[in-house]
Amino acid sequence: MSLEPATVRRIAKLARIRVEDDEIAPLQTQLNAMLDYVAQLGGVDITGVEPLSGGAQMAMRLREDTMCDGAIAEQILANAPDRAGEFFAVPKVIE
Amino acid sequence: MGYVLEGKSGNWEVVCGLEIHAQVISESKLFSGARAAYGGAPNSQVSFVDAGFPGMLPVINRECVAQAVRTGLGLAAQINLFSRFDRKNYFYADLPNGYQISQFAHPIVGTGTVEIELQDGTLKNIGITRLHLEQDAGKSMHEQHPGKSVIDLNRAGVALMEIVSEPDIRSPEEAGAYLRKIRQILRYLGTCDGNMEEGSMRADVNVSVRKPGEDFRTRCEIKNVNSVRFVMHAVEAEALRQIALWEAGEEVRQETRLYDQARGETRSMRSKEDAHDYRYFPDPDLLPLVLAEDDIAQWKSKLPELPDAKRRRFCAEYGISFYDAGVLTAEQAMADFYETVARGRDARLAASWVTGDFFAAMNRSGATLENPPVSAAHLGGLLDLISDATINGRIAKDVFEEMLESGKAADAIVATKGLRQVTDTSAIDAAVASVLALNADKVTEYKSGKDKLFGFFVGQVMKALAGKGNPALVNEAVKRLLG
């Protein structure tokens, strides 16, 4: 695998991580190493093997539709970096 | 040839598909036990799961699954016994997890069909590509605070159904008819309230244009349009914009746009430039959703009669027109009201009263069917008095007005006000004789060939009988006594 510097910048942008110019090359090396490591799986012959959707081959459990949570606004807001009354407050994002 | 837009280079055809986001009616959210209903104090309907706290795990709500299956059945769609949830990754301040749990590769509902009706009565099928379950995001507000955006997560995690249509829509009118039809079906099913003002139903509109006979050209997606009227406007405005671009020798760029309802135009959402890079992958917190045939059969057996079927039945059972049947089945409550009035009575007379005087009274008073201006039982009582000839049609209108005002039953009003129809032929004959005697000159004119005066005599006799004469008997008497 070999990622272009432009792809590294794009991945960083999608992840909202600021990356300085001098960090691109080392990141490129590290990401490539990770991709190469995972790419070894490509060598396994999986002809005729169904995709596995989870660690255990079982179906999802369904819960009944009852209201049993919420009404904990103070706890929800407790870790917010900023708030305005009962709202979270964030830098203005407007389209 | 259907709807076309004329450009400098000739005619253009519009190609449109809709993605409708419909909020599921349920007590609690898709993956948490917090309250799902609209409203509530800010952040009061939020669990740790919804707020994306570390280590919290989603557990799916069975009722939301049932609602999606019911909706799929209502859209004549294939129900997938196996479906799966994926993470759709994007950053936004009102999406605490940084991803939305959605269904990408394996939706719960596959292809289906919806029939729409156009103004001129044409019926057309619009294909459904899929329906999948996903979480709603929180709500950002920008006016509450001078320097900040504020966020309420009450809506975060509420179950949404995304209903994706095929690009079968060819005009703003078809787009509007399709959206209304989906809303009607969802309301009948009780799976979404269809309330577009409160945001419980909204549409993303995909639009492209092409020369007739061409393959599809590049499309743009207009996000979050929240009324039928705006969807229709957005389709037209976006199509005109694209035509202008093509005709100026430019390219249409695939992008996400916003509909500006104040200006009636669409504009680019630059923040969504990377929007299509969602990096979907299966959500490791959730096992596959596997449905049992038995569950589906049970949900299916309890489905209500849907609008198309009800409309056809109304035509067959009550002998009313396809048009009237459409009006009367627009809403379930309307259909129920009509059936209560019509059952065991003259069903066509019932249809004409419900769609005529009753609708007019509803519109005048702004009343709703939950609290109608006249109950179905009272309106039925009035029709009984017309059918058994106790009162005539003209008096019935007066009695109806009186019912609106007093809330009393028709027979009580007729009894107290003495409005019973005059069927006593000797009384009618006497009234006719006196009218003829008073208008001897007109009798002469009539006899010399002025046939139109017949109506004048009938009118005068009715007046003499205070409007209560039996119309058939009065006609007969006038004819007989004029000789």
XYZ file of C-alpha atoms in Angstrom:
578
model
C 0.000 0.000 0.000
C 1.146 3.514 -0.615
C -0.837 6.567 0.352
C -0.212 9.843 -1.435
C 0.428 12.931 0.742
C -2.845 14.361 -0.637
C -4.755 11.324 0.678
C -3.148 11.766 4.090
C -4.348 15.375 4.149
C -7.824 14.313 3.128
C -8.045 11.643 5.834
C -6.937 14.227 8.379
C -9.529 16.678 7.135
C -12.356 14.119 7.305
C -11.271 13.289 10.858
C -11.061 17.005 11.712
C -7.443 16.640 12.862
C -5.090 19.493 12.065
C -1.845 18.261 10.533
C 1.155 20.519 9.927
C 3.158 20.172 6.719
C 6.156 18.577 8.436
C 3.886 15.906 9.939
C 2.653 14.598 6.594
C 5.683 12.491 5.722
C 5.915 10.636 9.083
C 2.128 10.087 9.073
C 2.340 8.770 5.565
C 4.954 6.206 6.667
C 2.913 5.180 9.717
C -0.382 4.867 7.869
C 1.260 2.863 5.114
C 2.717 0.486 7.710
C -0.778 -0.034 9.186
C -2.331 -0.625 5.803
C 0.390 -3.104 4.877
C -0.132 -4.934 8.145
C -3.896 -5.299 7.539
C -3.312 -6.070 3.861
C -1.821 -9.426 4.886
C -5.440 -10.566 5.338
C -5.793 -10.210 1.579
C -3.576 -13.277 1.229
C -6.138 -15.555 2.900
C -8.256 -17.621 0.512
C -11.896 -16.863 1.428
C -13.528 -18.503 -1.573
C -16.974 -19.686 -0.531
C -16.826 -18.133 2.952
C -19.805 -15.985 3.961
C -19.001 -12.516 5.330
C -19.036 -12.449 9.126
C -21.096 -9.639 10.611
C -20.101 -10.014 14.201
C -17.978 -11.920 16.672
C -20.774 -14.302 17.529
C -23.071 -15.808 14.925
C -26.311 -14.738 16.482
C -29.045 -12.277 15.746
C -29.689 -9.004 17.490
C -31.828 -8.964 20.599
C -34.792 -6.588 20.400
C -36.001 -4.590 23.388
C -39.579 -3.588 24.128
C -40.640 -0.036 23.298
C -40.829 1.524 26.742
C -39.583 4.872 27.914
C -37.073 4.160 30.675
C -34.308 6.725 30.258
C -33.701 10.452 29.851
C -34.661 13.350 32.170
C -30.990 13.652 33.124
C -30.164 16.928 31.357
C -27.707 18.012 34.066
C -25.692 14.816 33.736
C -25.782 15.001 29.940
C -24.496 18.584 30.046
C -22.008 17.997 32.875
C -19.006 17.450 30.582
C -19.928 20.024 27.953
C -17.082 22.474 27.266
C -19.687 25.228 27.053
C -23.407 25.586 27.585
C -26.164 28.142 27.251
C -28.910 27.356 29.731
C -29.996 23.793 29.025
C -28.373 23.765 25.595
C -24.908 22.766 24.505
C -23.125 25.815 23.089
C -20.647 25.454 20.221
C -18.874 27.876 17.900
C -21.366 29.285 15.430
C -21.931 26.822 12.570
C -24.301 28.258 10.044
C -24.943 27.359 6.460
C -45.347 14.361 -24.016
C -45.467 15.215 -20.344
C -43.896 18.102 -18.482
C -41.053 19.811 -20.341
C -39.084 22.991 -19.745
C -38.232 25.053 -22.782
C -34.646 26.170 -23.104
C -32.848 28.070 -25.832
C -31.671 24.775 -27.261
C -35.098 23.134 -27.192
C -37.081 21.078 -24.705
C -35.679 19.608 -21.511
C -37.052 16.798 -19.397
C -36.765 16.818 -15.595
C -35.611 13.675 -13.760
C -36.238 13.585 -10.036
C -36.033 11.126 -7.160
C -36.897 11.770 -3.517
C -35.356 10.585 -0.275
C -37.984 11.049 2.372
C -36.988 11.037 6.028
C -39.954 10.052 8.162
C -39.794 10.030 11.939
C -41.103 6.746 13.319
C -43.956 6.921 15.837
C -42.721 5.114 18.946
C -42.505 5.677 22.691
C -38.736 5.510 22.909
C -35.784 6.018 20.577
C -34.304 3.554 18.089
C -31.395 2.475 20.282
C -32.166 3.998 23.692
C -34.983 4.218 26.214
C -35.298 8.021 26.079
C -38.587 9.584 25.040
C -39.017 9.919 21.264
C -41.899 12.424 21.049
C -41.416 15.954 19.729
C -41.045 18.761 22.247
C -39.838 18.679 25.839
C -37.342 20.901 27.608
C -33.909 21.038 25.929
C -31.809 17.905 26.468
C -34.450 16.389 28.766
C -35.065 13.451 26.419
C -31.485 12.290 26.114
C -29.798 9.162 27.457
C -26.061 8.541 27.678
C -26.375 6.421 24.536
C -27.865 9.330 22.576
C -25.223 11.736 23.845
C -22.426 9.416 22.712
C -20.906 8.833 26.138
C -18.012 6.367 26.076
C -18.868 2.724 26.568
C -22.625 3.079 26.058
C -24.139 0.403 23.844
C -27.172 0.638 21.550
C -30.047 -1.875 21.912
C -32.651 -1.830 19.146
C -36.323 -1.013 19.758
C -38.627 -3.783 18.504
C -41.492 -1.385 17.786
C -39.328 0.737 15.475
C -38.483 -2.420 13.532
C -42.198 -3.303 13.352
C -43.038 0.208 12.136
C -40.466 -0.057 9.338
C -41.866 -3.433 8.291
C -45.454 -2.112 8.347
C -44.380 0.809 6.185
C -42.614 -1.561 3.786
C -45.776 -3.628 3.512
C -47.788 -0.443 2.874
C -45.446 0.392 -0.006
C -45.939 -3.080 -1.509
C -42.247 -3.649 -0.893
C -40.041 -6.621 -0.263
C -39.233 -7.172 3.428
C -35.678 -8.352 4.036
C -35.450 -10.991 6.757
C -31.782 -10.135 7.137
C -30.593 -6.573 7.507
C -27.669 -4.884 9.164
C -26.561 -1.567 10.597
C -23.608 0.484 9.435
C -21.908 3.587 10.717
C -22.133 6.621 8.467
C -19.265 8.856 9.526
C -19.377 12.618 9.407
C -18.622 15.501 11.720
C -21.301 17.828 12.851
C -21.907 19.522 16.158
C -25.343 17.923 16.588
C -24.056 14.381 15.957
C -22.422 13.403 19.273
C -20.964 10.060 18.130
C -19.381 11.436 14.984
C -21.387 8.827 13.098
C -25.006 8.049 12.429
C -26.171 4.441 12.782
C -27.871 3.682 9.469
C -28.364 0.798 7.076
C -26.222 1.008 3.979
C -25.524 -2.353 2.375
C -28.467 -4.317 3.792
C -31.657 -2.261 4.321
C -34.679 -3.725 6.107
C -36.994 -3.044 3.135
C -36.250 -3.493 -0.570
C -38.034 -2.477 -3.756
C -41.699 -1.476 -3.819
C -44.217 0.707 -5.658
C -46.483 3.652 -4.966
C -49.308 4.839 -7.199
C -49.759 8.589 -7.558
C -52.633 10.523 -9.117
C -52.137 13.715 -11.100
C -54.491 16.686 -11.519
C -55.868 15.368 -14.807
C -56.684 12.006 -13.215
C -53.711 10.159 -14.695
C -52.345 7.397 -12.471
C -48.635 6.669 -12.425
C -46.422 4.233 -10.537
C -43.321 5.496 -8.782
C -40.785 2.851 -7.844
C -39.422 2.581 -4.304
C -35.734 1.628 -4.227
C -35.495 0.875 -0.526
C -36.451 1.860 2.996
C -33.940 1.756 5.795
C -33.864 2.562 9.498
C -31.474 5.143 10.896
C -30.994 7.582 13.771
C -31.967 11.212 13.624
C -29.400 13.843 14.639
C -29.823 16.541 17.277
C -31.040 20.016 16.491
C -28.769 23.039 16.040
C -30.201 26.519 16.530
C -28.454 29.690 15.537
C -30.712 32.509 16.704
C -30.843 31.816 20.456
C -27.379 33.123 21.240
C -25.418 36.030 19.716
C -22.036 34.351 19.244
C -22.781 30.629 19.491
C -24.852 27.880 17.971
C -26.820 25.981 20.600
C -27.678 22.298 20.484
C -30.596 20.253 21.770
C -30.100 16.500 21.566
C -33.753 15.542 22.247
C -34.123 14.439 18.638
C -30.762 12.644 18.542
C -31.326 8.915 18.217
C -35.038 9.080 17.338
C -35.824 6.451 14.702
C -36.127 7.622 11.120
C -37.216 5.718 8.063
C -35.464 6.877 4.936
C -37.648 6.061 1.953
C -35.753 6.286 -1.324
C -37.619 6.500 -4.623
C -36.407 5.532 -8.062
C -35.688 8.490 -10.376
C -39.200 8.015 -11.818
C -40.521 11.511 -11.087
C -40.746 13.769 -14.147
C -42.326 17.034 -12.973
C -42.847 19.226 -9.905
C -46.460 18.048 -9.855
C -45.392 14.391 -9.698
C -42.916 15.207 -6.923
C -45.692 16.858 -4.904
C -48.171 14.052 -5.562
C -45.595 11.440 -4.549
C -44.741 13.205 -1.296
C -48.423 13.621 -0.436
C -49.109 9.967 -1.228
C -46.274 8.738 0.982
C -47.509 10.991 3.782
C -51.049 9.655 3.383
C -49.870 6.025 3.523
C -47.685 6.684 6.596
C -50.589 8.374 8.380
C -52.960 5.527 7.590
C -50.393 3.047 8.859
C -49.731 5.123 11.986
C -45.987 4.801 11.421
C -45.238 8.543 11.062
C -47.430 11.568 11.786
C -46.295 13.231 8.540
C -46.066 16.607 10.239
C -43.704 18.562 8.007
C -43.853 21.786 10.054
C -42.453 20.000 13.102
C -39.855 18.300 10.920
C -41.151 14.768 11.436
C -41.146 14.384 7.670
C -38.673 16.037 5.307
C -37.283 15.334 1.877
C -33.970 15.407 0.045
C -34.692 16.093 -3.606
C -32.437 14.733 -6.355
C -32.785 16.613 -9.627
C -31.180 16.375 -13.041
C -32.296 17.430 -16.507
C -31.829 15.834 -19.910
C -32.913 16.062 -23.512
C -35.783 13.635 -24.173
C -34.427 10.167 -24.920
C -31.021 10.783 -23.332
C -29.410 8.872 -20.469
C -29.278 10.528 -17.056
C -27.029 13.553 -16.659
C -25.318 14.701 -13.454
C -27.717 15.301 -10.576
C -27.720 17.599 -7.573
C -29.226 16.860 -4.194
C -31.267 19.525 -2.437
C -31.263 18.822 1.299
C -34.009 19.024 3.885
C -36.937 20.533 2.030
C -39.816 20.703 4.475
C -43.092 21.199 2.640
C -44.872 19.832 -0.403
C -44.959 23.278 -1.957
C -41.233 23.861 -1.419
C -40.387 20.459 -2.915
C -42.334 21.387 -6.040
C -40.641 24.810 -6.220
C -37.202 23.328 -5.586
C -37.548 20.825 -8.445
C -38.432 23.553 -10.887
C -35.870 26.098 -9.649
C -33.057 23.536 -9.699
C -34.030 22.221 -13.148
C -34.001 25.764 -14.564
C -30.598 26.440 -13.009
C -29.134 23.286 -14.550
C -30.636 24.026 -17.972
C -29.055 27.488 -17.896
C -25.675 25.920 -17.045
C -25.809 23.304 -19.812
C -26.976 25.840 -22.354
C -24.126 28.187 -21.407
C -21.748 25.356 -22.277
C -20.922 24.643 -18.631
C -21.102 21.438 -16.623
C -23.433 20.642 -13.754
C -21.277 19.628 -10.790
C -22.632 16.886 -8.546
C -23.153 18.588 -5.184
C -25.396 19.111 -2.221
C -27.540 22.235 -2.329
C -29.945 24.090 -0.081
C -33.353 25.421 -1.079
C -33.721 29.051 -0.043
C -37.463 29.428 0.392
C -37.319 33.209 0.660
C -35.553 33.601 -2.682
C -37.105 30.546 -4.333
C -33.717 29.290 -5.523
C -31.149 26.672 -4.601
C -27.564 27.361 -3.557
C -24.481 25.281 -2.927
C -23.717 23.936 0.562
C -19.962 24.187 0.556
C -19.678 22.510 3.940
C -20.919 19.306 2.332
C -18.097 19.062 -0.196
C -16.800 15.908 1.440
C -20.284 14.759 2.357
C -20.277 11.744 0.114
C -17.193 10.317 1.766
C -19.066 8.752 4.670
C -16.675 5.793 5.115
C -19.509 3.382 5.892
C -18.622 0.225 7.768
C -20.661 -2.336 9.742
C -21.370 -1.128 13.270
C -19.430 -3.492 15.522
C -21.840 -2.750 18.405
C -24.791 -4.301 16.582
C -25.474 -7.844 15.442
C -27.464 -8.462 12.261
C -31.207 -7.847 12.481
C -32.920 -11.126 11.657
C -36.708 -11.153 11.376
C -38.987 -14.165 11.796
C -41.607 -14.859 9.111
C -44.141 -15.233 11.941
C -43.548 -11.717 13.216
C -43.974 -10.266 9.754
C -47.173 -12.266 9.199
C -48.542 -11.016 12.500
C -47.752 -7.359 11.742
C -49.226 -7.801 8.274
C -52.473 -9.269 9.613
C -53.053 -6.131 11.689
C -52.460 -3.568 8.941
C -55.348 -1.162 8.359
C -57.084 -0.865 5.000
C -54.842 1.421 2.936
C -56.017 4.481 0.979
C -55.965 2.929 -2.519
C -57.916 -0.128 -1.396
C -60.357 1.981 0.603
C -60.943 4.263 -2.346
C -61.738 1.351 -4.661
C -64.033 -0.156 -2.046
C -65.881 3.141 -1.571
C -66.538 3.264 -5.332
C -67.796 -0.315 -5.422
C -69.680 -0.402 -2.122
C -71.212 3.060 -2.075
C -71.512 3.735 -5.805
C -69.742 7.091 -5.551
C -67.346 8.570 -8.119
C -63.607 7.812 -8.107
C -63.023 11.516 -7.510
C -65.347 11.739 -4.483
C -63.894 8.493 -3.123
C -60.439 10.085 -3.360
C -61.561 13.162 -1.433
C -63.293 11.067 1.216
C -60.303 8.756 1.763
C -57.667 11.513 1.910
C -57.465 10.988 5.662
C -58.450 7.949 7.668
C -60.586 10.064 10.018
C -62.424 11.538 7.032
C -63.144 8.077 5.620
C -64.408 6.860 8.996
C -66.672 9.893 9.315
C -68.131 9.310 5.876
C -68.720 5.617 6.493
C -70.556 6.363 9.731
C -72.842 8.741 7.841
C -73.273 6.520 4.772
C -73.796 3.124 6.348
C -77.403 1.985 5.958
C -78.335 5.213 4.161
C -78.327 6.684 0.667
C -74.527 6.630 0.263
C -74.435 9.043 -2.670
C -76.576 11.571 -0.814
C -74.181 11.108 2.129
C -71.165 11.764 -0.124
C -72.683 14.925 -1.528
C -73.531 16.261 1.956
C -70.155 15.367 3.449
C -68.109 16.820 0.575
C -70.518 19.760 0.176
C -72.170 21.427 3.154
C -70.172 19.576 5.783
C -66.746 20.435 4.271
C -67.853 24.019 3.776
C -68.863 24.221 7.442
C -65.521 22.701 8.497
C -63.607 25.238 6.458
C -65.685 28.133 7.731
C -65.227 27.212 11.388
C -61.674 25.842 11.102
C -62.855 22.749 12.992
C -61.139 19.358 12.785
C -62.572 15.877 12.397
C -61.700 15.069 16.004
C -64.138 17.798 16.930
C -66.467 18.147 13.931
C -68.982 21.007 13.625
C -71.759 18.382 13.305
C -71.332 14.801 14.471
C -71.620 11.928 12.002
C -74.678 10.665 13.894
C -76.439 14.033 13.649
C -75.628 14.422 9.957
C -76.936 10.887 9.391
C -80.117 11.848 11.248
C -80.615 14.766 8.881
C -80.174 12.492 5.855
C -82.788 10.131 7.312
C -85.293 12.998 7.381
C -84.548 13.784 3.726
C -84.765 10.143 2.666
C -88.098 9.463 4.348
C -89.481 12.730 2.895
C -90.030 14.357 6.297
C -88.276 17.458 4.967
C -87.283 18.577 1.503
C -83.742 19.364 0.306
C -84.099 23.122 0.669
C -85.346 22.981 4.239
C -82.577 20.462 4.971
C -80.003 23.194 4.293
C -81.705 25.445 6.865
C -81.893 22.610 9.370
C -78.165 21.948 8.820
C -77.311 25.588 9.568
C -79.428 25.367 12.699
C -77.604 22.167 13.702
C -74.279 23.998 13.347
C -75.478 26.764 15.617
C -77.401 24.876 18.249
C -75.711 21.462 18.172
C -79.197 19.915 18.310
C -80.329 16.851 16.378
C -82.181 17.354 13.105
C -85.485 15.764 14.198
C -85.643 17.993 17.273
C -85.135 21.107 15.134
C -87.751 20.003 12.607
C -90.251 19.292 15.389
C -89.784 22.567 17.296
C -89.678 24.758 14.208
C -92.502 22.991 12.376
C -90.408 22.376 9.273
C -92.039 19.114 8.364
C -92.663 18.895 4.646
C -96.201 19.651 3.426
C -97.464 16.511 1.707
C -101.165 17.182 2.237
C -102.356 17.454 -1.394
C -105.429 19.508 -0.510
C -103.231 22.132 1.208
C -100.908 22.164 -1.795
C -103.824 22.404 -4.244
C -105.217 25.340 -2.273
C -101.859 27.128 -2.378
C -101.561 26.513 -6.131
C -105.094 27.757 -6.761
C -104.464 31.010 -4.884
C -101.149 31.610 -6.695
C -102.846 31.071 -10.069
C -105.723 33.356 -9.099
C -103.316 36.125 -8.064
C -101.346 35.832 -11.304
C -104.053 35.502 -13.892
C -102.076 37.536 -16.449
C -99.102 35.158 -16.206
C -101.434 32.153 -16.505
C -102.621 33.615 -19.821
C -99.016 34.129 -20.999
C -98.172 30.571 -19.987
C -101.101 29.196 -21.900
C -100.054 31.130 -25.008
C -96.716 29.271 -24.979
C -94.420 30.938 -22.411
C -93.368 27.597 -20.841
C -90.629 29.151 -18.756
C -93.223 30.588 -16.382
C -93.774 27.120 -14.942
C -90.800 27.625 -12.639
C -92.233 30.960 -11.498
C -95.485 29.302 -10.388
C -93.625 26.556 -8.534
C -91.493 29.177 -6.796
C -94.532 31.200 -5.739
C -96.282 28.100 -4.369
C -93.160 27.115 -2.408
C -93.025 30.626 -1.011
C -96.680 30.400 0.025
C -95.876 27.114 1.774
C -92.849 28.706 3.556
C -90.489 26.486 1.570
C -91.895 23.329 3.109
C -93.831 21.944 0.131
C -92.908 18.525 -1.172
C -91.243 19.486 -4.477
C -92.642 16.538 -6.449
C -96.200 17.109 -5.201
C -96.002 20.854 -5.840
C -94.786 20.276 -9.390
C -97.519 17.790 -10.016
C -100.224 20.115 -8.641
C -99.067 23.146 -10.626
C -99.003 21.102 -13.812
C -102.460 19.646 -13.138
C -104.153 22.927 -12.158
C -102.654 24.875 -15.062
C -104.438 22.249 -17.116
